[in-house]
Amino acid sequence: MTELKQIDQEVQALMWQMRTETLSKMQQPFNVDEKSGRKDLVTTVDKSNEKAIVAKLRELDPDAQILGEEGFGDQIEQTAGRVWLIDPLDGTMNFVMQQNNFAIMISLYEDGVGVLGYIMDVMNAQLYHGDTKSVFVNNKQIEPPTNLHLRDALIGISGPLLINNDHNMQVIAKKSRGPRMYGSAGIEFAKVMSGELIGYISYLRPWDFAAGKILAQTLNLQVKAIDGGPLSMLSSNVVLVATERASEEVITLAN
Amino acid sequence: MTELKQIDQEVQALMWQMRTETLSKMQQPFNVDEKSGRKDLVTTVDKSNEKAIVAKLRELDPDAQILGEEGFGDQIEQTAGRVWLIDPLDGTMNFVMQQNNFAIMISLYEDGVGVLGYIMDVMNAQLYHGDTKSVFVNNKQIEPPTNLHLRDALIGISGPLLINNDHNMQVIAKKSRGPRMYGSAGIEFAKVMSGELIGYISYLRPWDFAAGKILAQTLNLQVKAIDGGPLSMLSSNVVLVATERASEEVITLAN
């Protein structure tokens, strides 16, 4: 295995390369298919991105396992050892409909513990990356956001959770200064880290939150299941990322 | 009165000047006050922007009336003659909380009919502007968005309307490919014009929708009250802007 520091440099370069390739593929025709239904899309760009990322990670870290959204990695049933998680295009609906507000995400876990995380906001050319010690946007280290209360800031909530009032989301939205809805976990984790949102709540799969969890925790943000418990790294969860104060308040209101 | 074409050039220049001033004021301390409540903010930037815009419009068009959100224009009770509408900072909550996703808007109506419209997306440096014949983003003319059905695209819906299910908004959101919520009428009108959203629905005051109405209609978009009727230019309305197909579908579902 390559040194961790060198792997980090190589994966950062890979993220920028994937950004360039994604922008280029966006200008050409690509196929769109439905997965579980008309609100769950996959494109040939998701697939080719994942193949390229898997190939590079195999080269960098041949003994690790890889869990990719589109299935080009390994079948993973436990979190022991080194595991890379890949979301080759997060916010595929936005990618197709808006050509805006989508991300590419990669992360490395070791025995279930986060090691490295990467979120590329493609259209804004911002790479959020870091480890358990520090978080950077491109080359600039960022500070933890202010530990605000729910009542004092905006909160990101996914459409289905808000519409169905799951876990009391409508009350939570009303307690905040207002809900926002951007349609990409990567973009919304980035907005929580930059302080644009005090928190974000959505039903997510492991590759949707794996990178954000590592980076957000390094910035003193809480990342939990909506019941206040730990997140499973192998299944779907209603995920809450928020400042410490807002996290406590949301969990109280949601349960 | 100055020639209309010259006025247009001067107002475009004014919009870029206001952008520069707003970015500068954003870097300095500014005061935030609540208007009707904790979700309805006004800052010293809203006020100073409006004063500067009113002063310039008085100089360009001394006989016109001016309706400004912050009250530095005239008291207006009817739409006869030439009326300028100003929203000196649209999405003030986003301005305060996010330093992102806010707009400056100006428009000119004559006897209640739209003449010129301007929406400045400050952080993206994009000025949407035009008249009843053509719409530009900065110097590039834009084409009407594709006339999609509601089921085929994303729709912007304001938080209160969606949470309270006013006018059946939850059903409308579910029929679409998904709801989005950005918190600024100017930004959301721009996203409908660029095709990122198929439509947008929110409870708005005249200065919130006046500029967007002119530009959107020029792009073959429908801009109506949610009951399908015309908008009042002197009071608040639940406003729908959408493609022709989505507009019909939303109005049917909402009533």
PDB file of C-alpha atoms in Angstrom, chain A residues 1-223:
ATOM      1  CA  MET A   1       0.000   0.000   0.000  1.00  0.00           C
ATOM      2  CA  THR A   2       1.135   3.513  -0.806  1.00  0.00           C
ATOM      3  CA  GLU A   3       1.795   5.924   2.111  1.00  0.00           C
ATOM      4  CA  LEU A   4      -1.396   7.591   3.351  1.00  0.00           C
ATOM      5  CA  LYS A   5      -0.066  11.064   2.648  1.00  0.00           C
ATOM      6  CA  GLN A   6       0.749  10.139  -0.907  1.00  0.00           C
ATOM      7  CA  ILE A   7      -2.637   8.475  -1.344  1.00  0.00           C
ATOM      8  CA  ASP A   8      -4.252  11.700  -0.172  1.00  0.00           C
ATOM      9  CA  GLN A   9      -2.365  13.715  -2.784  1.00  0.00           C
ATOM     10  CA  GLU A  10      -3.275  11.250  -5.498  1.00  0.00           C
ATOM     11  CA  VAL A  11      -6.957  11.183  -4.556  1.00  0.00           C
ATOM     12  CA  GLN A  12      -7.087  14.994  -4.530  1.00  0.00           C
ATOM     13  CA  ALA A  13      -5.659  14.981  -8.047  1.00  0.00           C
ATOM     14  CA  LEU A  14      -8.172  12.293  -9.004  1.00  0.00           C
ATOM     15  CA  MET A  15     -11.052  14.476  -7.765  1.00  0.00           C
ATOM     16  CA  TRP A  16      -9.933  17.363  -9.985  1.00  0.00           C
ATOM     17  CA  GLN A  17      -9.485  15.013 -12.914  1.00  0.00           C
ATOM     18  CA  MET A  18     -12.990  13.596 -12.371  1.00  0.00           C
ATOM     19  CA  ARG A  19     -14.347  17.147 -12.249  1.00  0.00           C
ATOM     20  CA  THR A  20     -12.798  17.945 -15.629  1.00  0.00           C
ATOM     21  CA  GLU A  21     -14.064  14.712 -17.140  1.00  0.00           C
ATOM     22  CA  THR A  22     -17.556  15.240 -15.736  1.00  0.00           C
ATOM     23  CA  LEU A  23     -17.769  18.773 -17.168  1.00  0.00           C
ATOM     24  CA  SER A  24     -16.657  17.429 -20.503  1.00  0.00           C
ATOM     25  CA  LYS A  25     -19.154  14.528 -20.477  1.00  0.00           C
ATOM     26  CA  MET A  26     -21.925  16.972 -19.490  1.00  0.00           C
ATOM     27  CA  GLN A  27     -21.448  18.788 -22.804  1.00  0.00           C
ATOM     28  CA  GLN A  28     -21.972  15.608 -24.793  1.00  0.00           C
ATOM     29  CA  PRO A  29     -25.089  13.416 -25.060  1.00  0.00           C
ATOM     30  CA  PHE A  30     -25.379  10.906 -22.225  1.00  0.00           C
ATOM     31  CA  ASN A  31     -27.959   8.245 -21.418  1.00  0.00           C
ATOM     32  CA  VAL A  32     -30.270   8.507 -18.435  1.00  0.00           C
ATOM     33  CA  ASP A  33     -31.934   5.439 -16.896  1.00  0.00           C
ATOM     34  CA  GLU A  34     -34.302   5.022 -13.986  1.00  0.00           C
ATOM     35  CA  LYS A  35     -33.156   2.839 -11.099  1.00  0.00           C
ATOM     36  CA  SER A  36     -35.840   2.295  -8.437  1.00  0.00           C
ATOM     37  CA  GLY A  37     -38.215   4.765 -10.150  1.00  0.00           C
ATOM     38  CA  ARG A  38     -38.569   8.055 -12.005  1.00  0.00           C
ATOM     39  CA  LYS A  39     -37.025  10.025  -9.115  1.00  0.00           C
ATOM     40  CA  ASP A  40     -33.930   7.800  -8.882  1.00  0.00           C
ATOM     41  CA  LEU A  41     -31.783   8.270 -11.976  1.00  0.00           C
ATOM     42  CA  VAL A  42     -28.457   6.950 -13.156  1.00  0.00           C
ATOM     43  CA  THR A  43     -26.533   8.171 -16.184  1.00  0.00           C
ATOM     44  CA  THR A  44     -23.653   6.864 -18.221  1.00  0.00           C
ATOM     45  CA  VAL A  45     -21.621   9.587 -16.479  1.00  0.00           C
ATOM     46  CA  ASP A  46     -22.255   8.069 -13.022  1.00  0.00           C
ATOM     47  CA  LYS A  47     -21.082   4.710 -14.362  1.00  0.00           C
ATOM     48  CA  SER A  48     -18.001   5.861 -16.238  1.00  0.00           C
ATOM     49  CA  ASN A  49     -16.959   8.053 -13.284  1.00  0.00           C
ATOM     50  CA  GLU A  50     -17.227   5.116 -10.917  1.00  0.00           C
ATOM     51  CA  LYS A  51     -15.241   2.836 -13.210  1.00  0.00           C
ATOM     52  CA  ALA A  52     -12.455   5.406 -13.470  1.00  0.00           C
ATOM     53  CA  ILE A  53     -12.367   5.967  -9.704  1.00  0.00           C
ATOM     54  CA  VAL A  54     -12.378   2.240  -8.911  1.00  0.00           C
ATOM     55  CA  ALA A  55      -9.506   1.665 -11.339  1.00  0.00           C
ATOM     56  CA  LYS A  56      -7.398   4.391  -9.751  1.00  0.00           C
ATOM     57  CA  LEU A  57      -8.120   3.241  -6.179  1.00  0.00           C
ATOM     58  CA  ARG A  58      -7.236  -0.370  -7.073  1.00  0.00           C
ATOM     59  CA  GLU A  59      -3.871   0.916  -8.258  1.00  0.00           C
ATOM     60  CA  LEU A  60      -3.279   3.078  -5.184  1.00  0.00           C
ATOM     61  CA  ASP A  61      -4.570   0.697  -2.551  1.00  0.00           C
ATOM     62  CA  PRO A  62      -4.830  -2.809  -4.009  1.00  0.00           C
ATOM     63  CA  ASP A  63      -5.712  -4.585  -0.766  1.00  0.00           C
ATOM     64  CA  ALA A  64      -8.608  -2.335   0.188  1.00  0.00           C
ATOM     65  CA  GLN A  65     -12.260  -3.092  -0.508  1.00  0.00           C
ATOM     66  CA  ILE A  66     -14.355  -0.647  -2.496  1.00  0.00           C
ATOM     67  CA  LEU A  67     -18.059   0.129  -2.056  1.00  0.00           C
ATOM     68  CA  GLY A  68     -19.373   2.048  -5.055  1.00  0.00           C
ATOM     69  CA  GLU A  69     -22.931   3.255  -5.606  1.00  0.00           C
ATOM     70  CA  GLU A  70     -23.132   1.793  -9.098  1.00  0.00           C
ATOM     71  CA  GLY A  71     -21.739  -1.608  -8.129  1.00  0.00           C
ATOM     72  CA  PHE A  72     -18.351  -1.576  -9.870  1.00  0.00           C
ATOM     73  CA  GLY A  73     -16.565  -2.127  -6.562  1.00  0.00           C
ATOM     74  CA  ASP A  74     -16.883  -5.058  -4.197  1.00  0.00           C
ATOM     75  CA  GLN A  75     -19.782  -6.717  -2.413  1.00  0.00           C
ATOM     76  CA  ILE A  76     -19.230  -5.584   1.164  1.00  0.00           C
ATOM     77  CA  GLU A  77     -20.890  -7.122   4.178  1.00  0.00           C
ATOM     78  CA  GLN A  78     -18.727  -5.877   7.002  1.00  0.00           C
ATOM     79  CA  THR A  79     -16.597  -2.834   7.702  1.00  0.00           C
ATOM     80  CA  ALA A  80     -13.381  -4.526   8.822  1.00  0.00           C
ATOM     81  CA  GLY A  81     -10.168  -3.419   7.146  1.00  0.00           C
ATOM     82  CA  ARG A  82      -9.756  -0.602   4.685  1.00  0.00           C
ATOM     83  CA  VAL A  83     -12.879   0.355   2.739  1.00  0.00           C
ATOM     84  CA  TRP A  84     -13.227   3.079   0.120  1.00  0.00           C
ATOM     85  CA  LEU A  85     -16.727   4.468  -0.502  1.00  0.00           C
ATOM     86  CA  ILE A  86     -17.543   6.139  -3.807  1.00  0.00           C
ATOM     87  CA  ASP A  87     -20.442   8.290  -4.920  1.00  0.00           C
ATOM     88  CA  PRO A  88     -19.442   8.978  -8.525  1.00  0.00           C
ATOM     89  CA  LEU A  89     -22.206  11.568  -9.037  1.00  0.00           C
ATOM     90  CA  ASP A  90     -24.217  12.714  -6.037  1.00  0.00           C
ATOM     91  CA  GLY A  91     -27.383  14.575  -6.981  1.00  0.00           C
ATOM     92  CA  THR A  92     -27.824  12.820 -10.308  1.00  0.00           C
ATOM     93  CA  MET A  93     -31.301  14.363 -10.673  1.00  0.00           C
ATOM     94  CA  ASN A  94     -29.735  17.836 -10.416  1.00  0.00           C
ATOM     95  CA  PHE A  95     -26.999  16.826 -12.838  1.00  0.00           C
ATOM     96  CA  VAL A  96     -29.624  15.792 -15.397  1.00  0.00           C
ATOM     97  CA  MET A  97     -32.133  18.602 -14.775  1.00  0.00           C
ATOM     98  CA  GLN A  98     -29.958  21.527 -13.746  1.00  0.00           C
ATOM     99  CA  GLN A  99     -26.381  20.860 -14.782  1.00  0.00           C
ATOM    100  CA  ASN A 100     -25.739  22.378 -11.368  1.00  0.00           C
ATOM    101  CA  ASN A 101     -25.719  21.432  -7.666  1.00  0.00           C
ATOM    102  CA  PHE A 102     -24.089  18.005  -7.813  1.00  0.00           C
ATOM    103  CA  ALA A 103     -20.963  16.471  -6.282  1.00  0.00           C
ATOM    104  CA  ILE A 104     -18.448  13.660  -6.539  1.00  0.00           C
ATOM    105  CA  MET A 105     -17.540  11.979  -3.227  1.00  0.00           C
ATOM    106  CA  ILE A 106     -14.890   9.541  -2.074  1.00  0.00           C
ATOM    107  CA  SER A 107     -13.891   8.454   1.414  1.00  0.00           C
ATOM    108  CA  LEU A 108     -11.674   5.965   3.160  1.00  0.00           C
ATOM    109  CA  TYR A 109     -12.650   4.115   6.331  1.00  0.00           C
ATOM    110  CA  GLU A 110     -10.491   1.735   8.321  1.00  0.00           C
ATOM    111  CA  ASP A 111     -12.299  -0.774  10.547  1.00  0.00           C
ATOM    112  CA  GLY A 112     -15.370   1.452  10.322  1.00  0.00           C
ATOM    113  CA  VAL A 113     -13.500   4.603  11.378  1.00  0.00           C
ATOM    114  CA  GLY A 114     -13.191   7.542   8.975  1.00  0.00           C
ATOM    115  CA  VAL A 115      -9.711   8.341   7.658  1.00  0.00           C
ATOM    116  CA  LEU A 116      -9.987  10.565   4.574  1.00  0.00           C
ATOM    117  CA  GLY A 117     -12.930  12.383   2.961  1.00  0.00           C
ATOM    118  CA  TYR A 118     -13.429  14.242  -0.332  1.00  0.00           C
ATOM    119  CA  ILE A 119     -16.452  16.179  -1.649  1.00  0.00           C
ATOM    120  CA  MET A 120     -16.098  17.918  -5.012  1.00  0.00           C
ATOM    121  CA  ASP A 121     -18.702  20.623  -5.721  1.00  0.00           C
ATOM    122  CA  VAL A 122     -18.230  20.357  -9.460  1.00  0.00           C
ATOM    123  CA  MET A 123     -19.858  23.570 -10.704  1.00  0.00           C
ATOM    124  CA  ASN A 124     -18.294  25.758  -7.996  1.00  0.00           C
ATOM    125  CA  ALA A 125     -14.863  24.102  -8.389  1.00  0.00           C
ATOM    126  CA  GLN A 126     -14.620  23.567  -4.634  1.00  0.00           C
ATOM    127  CA  LEU A 127     -12.994  20.457  -3.213  1.00  0.00           C
ATOM    128  CA  TYR A 128     -13.789  19.904   0.462  1.00  0.00           C
ATOM    129  CA  HIS A 129     -11.187  17.460   1.751  1.00  0.00           C
ATOM    130  CA  GLY A 130      -9.431  16.450   4.917  1.00  0.00           C
ATOM    131  CA  ASP A 131      -8.983  13.899   7.639  1.00  0.00           C
ATOM    132  CA  THR A 132      -9.775  13.697  11.354  1.00  0.00           C
ATOM    133  CA  LYS A 133      -7.529  16.668  12.111  1.00  0.00           C
ATOM    134  CA  SER A 134      -8.284  19.379   9.535  1.00  0.00           C
ATOM    135  CA  VAL A 135     -10.587  20.252   6.672  1.00  0.00           C
ATOM    136  CA  PHE A 136      -9.711  22.284   3.599  1.00  0.00           C
ATOM    137  CA  VAL A 137     -11.634  23.876   0.762  1.00  0.00           C
ATOM    138  CA  ASN A 138      -9.161  23.639  -2.086  1.00  0.00           C
ATOM    139  CA  ASN A 139      -5.962  24.867  -0.406  1.00  0.00           C
ATOM    140  CA  LYS A 140      -7.542  26.844   2.417  1.00  0.00           C
ATOM    141  CA  GLN A 141      -8.119  25.299   5.834  1.00  0.00           C
ATOM    142  CA  ILE A 142     -11.580  26.069   7.207  1.00  0.00           C
ATOM    143  CA  GLU A 143     -12.665  26.640  10.795  1.00  0.00           C
ATOM    144  CA  PRO A 144     -15.605  24.977  12.559  1.00  0.00           C
ATOM    145  CA  PRO A 145     -18.873  26.854  11.986  1.00  0.00           C
ATOM    146  CA  THR A 146     -20.416  28.761  14.899  1.00  0.00           C
ATOM    147  CA  ASN A 147     -22.337  26.504  17.273  1.00  0.00           C
ATOM    148  CA  LEU A 148     -25.735  28.141  16.625  1.00  0.00           C
ATOM    149  CA  HIS A 149     -29.159  27.129  17.888  1.00  0.00           C
ATOM    150  CA  LEU A 150     -31.773  25.754  15.482  1.00  0.00           C
ATOM    151  CA  ARG A 151     -33.884  28.908  15.877  1.00  0.00           C
ATOM    152  CA  ASP A 152     -31.054  31.091  14.591  1.00  0.00           C
ATOM    153  CA  ALA A 153     -30.276  29.614  11.176  1.00  0.00           C
ATOM    154  CA  LEU A 154     -31.452  27.827   8.027  1.00  0.00           C
ATOM    155  CA  ILE A 155     -31.701  24.042   7.839  1.00  0.00           C
ATOM    156  CA  GLY A 156     -31.553  21.707   4.840  1.00  0.00           C
ATOM    157  CA  ILE A 157     -34.268  19.035   4.799  1.00  0.00           C
ATOM    158  CA  SER A 158     -34.952  16.582   1.992  1.00  0.00           C
ATOM    159  CA  GLY A 159     -38.265  16.874   0.142  1.00  0.00           C
ATOM    160  CA  PRO A 160     -39.796  13.512   1.112  1.00  0.00           C
ATOM    161  CA  LEU A 161     -38.985  13.941   4.830  1.00  0.00           C
ATOM    162  CA  LEU A 162     -40.513  17.431   4.907  1.00  0.00           C
ATOM    163  CA  ILE A 163     -43.597  16.593   2.839  1.00  0.00           C
ATOM    164  CA  ASN A 164     -44.384  13.447   4.824  1.00  0.00           C
ATOM    165  CA  ASN A 165     -43.538  15.136   8.137  1.00  0.00           C
ATOM    166  CA  ASP A 166     -41.361  12.155   9.014  1.00  0.00           C
ATOM    167  CA  HIS A 167     -39.737  12.548  12.424  1.00  0.00           C
ATOM    168  CA  ASN A 168     -41.668  15.785  12.960  1.00  0.00           C
ATOM    169  CA  MET A 169     -39.700  17.563  10.195  1.00  0.00           C
ATOM    170  CA  GLN A 170     -42.354  20.250   9.694  1.00  0.00           C
ATOM    171  CA  VAL A 171     -42.044  21.366  13.303  1.00  0.00           C
ATOM    172  CA  ILE A 172     -38.251  21.309  13.020  1.00  0.00           C
ATOM    173  CA  ALA A 173     -38.415  23.428   9.844  1.00  0.00           C
ATOM    174  CA  LYS A 174     -40.708  25.949  11.528  1.00  0.00           C
ATOM    175  CA  LYS A 175     -38.431  26.249  14.564  1.00  0.00           C
ATOM    176  CA  SER A 176     -35.512  27.170  12.301  1.00  0.00           C
ATOM    177  CA  ARG A 177     -35.211  30.427  10.348  1.00  0.00           C
ATOM    178  CA  GLY A 178     -36.408  28.447   7.364  1.00  0.00           C
ATOM    179  CA  PRO A 179     -35.929  25.207   5.452  1.00  0.00           C
ATOM    180  CA  ARG A 180     -33.822  24.919   2.298  1.00  0.00           C
ATOM    181  CA  MET A 181     -33.732  22.065  -0.229  1.00  0.00           C
ATOM    182  CA  TYR A 182     -30.881  21.631  -2.730  1.00  0.00           C
ATOM    183  CA  GLY A 183     -31.202  17.966  -3.681  1.00  0.00           C
ATOM    184  CA  SER A 184     -27.609  16.786  -3.162  1.00  0.00           C
ATOM    185  CA  ALA A 185     -26.180  15.398   0.063  1.00  0.00           C
ATOM    186  CA  GLY A 186     -22.669  16.425  -0.949  1.00  0.00           C
ATOM    187  CA  ILE A 187     -23.692  20.014  -1.651  1.00  0.00           C
ATOM    188  CA  GLU A 188     -25.695  20.188   1.593  1.00  0.00           C
ATOM    189  CA  PHE A 189     -22.911  18.719   3.752  1.00  0.00           C
ATOM    190  CA  ALA A 190     -20.653  21.372   2.196  1.00  0.00           C
ATOM    191  CA  LYS A 191     -23.158  24.102   3.070  1.00  0.00           C
ATOM    192  CA  VAL A 192     -23.300  22.905   6.681  1.00  0.00           C
ATOM    193  CA  MET A 193     -19.494  22.935   6.870  1.00  0.00           C
ATOM    194  CA  SER A 194     -19.295  26.433   5.376  1.00  0.00           C
ATOM    195  CA  GLY A 195     -22.016  27.676   7.757  1.00  0.00           C
ATOM    196  CA  GLU A 196     -24.643  28.388   5.064  1.00  0.00           C
ATOM    197  CA  LEU A 197     -26.898  25.833   6.769  1.00  0.00           C
ATOM    198  CA  ILE A 198     -26.989  24.971  10.473  1.00  0.00           C
ATOM    199  CA  GLY A 199     -27.778  21.379   9.598  1.00  0.00           C
ATOM    200  CA  TYR A 200     -29.116  18.933   7.046  1.00  0.00           C
ATOM    201  CA  ILE A 201     -31.460  15.952   7.392  1.00  0.00           C
ATOM    202  CA  SER A 202     -32.098  13.314   4.733  1.00  0.00           C
ATOM    203  CA  TYR A 203     -32.551   9.602   4.183  1.00  0.00           C
ATOM    204  CA  LEU A 204     -29.160   8.567   2.849  1.00  0.00           C
ATOM    205  CA  ARG A 205     -27.160   5.556   1.772  1.00  0.00           C
ATOM    206  CA  PRO A 206     -23.580   5.037   3.035  1.00  0.00           C
ATOM    207  CA  TRP A 207     -21.847   6.608  -0.004  1.00  0.00           C
ATOM    208  CA  ASP A 208     -24.092   9.681   0.355  1.00  0.00           C
ATOM    209  CA  PHE A 209     -22.827  10.558   3.829  1.00  0.00           C
ATOM    210  CA  ALA A 210     -19.505   8.737   4.276  1.00  0.00           C
ATOM    211  CA  ALA A 211     -17.220  11.556   3.110  1.00  0.00           C
ATOM    212  CA  GLY A 212     -19.283  14.296   4.734  1.00  0.00           C
ATOM    213  CA  LYS A 213     -19.331  12.455   8.063  1.00  0.00           C
ATOM    214  CA  ILE A 214     -15.545  12.438   8.353  1.00  0.00           C
ATOM    215  CA  LEU A 215     -15.116  16.106   7.401  1.00  0.00           C
ATOM    216  CA  ALA A 216     -18.093  17.415   9.393  1.00  0.00           C
ATOM    217  CA  GLN A 217     -17.001  15.632  12.584  1.00  0.00           C
ATOM    218  CA  THR A 218     -13.548  17.155  12.246  1.00  0.00           C
ATOM    219  CA  LEU A 219     -15.320  20.560  12.265  1.00  0.00           C
ATOM    220  CA  ASN A 220     -17.060  19.747  15.570  1.00  0.00           C
ATOM    221  CA  LEU A 221     -20.358  19.039  13.829  1.00  0.00           C
ATOM    222  CA  GLN A 222     -22.486  16.135  15.032  1.00  0.00           C
ATOM    223  CA  VAL A 223     -23.307  13.420  12.503  1.00  0.00           C
TER     224      VAL A 223
END
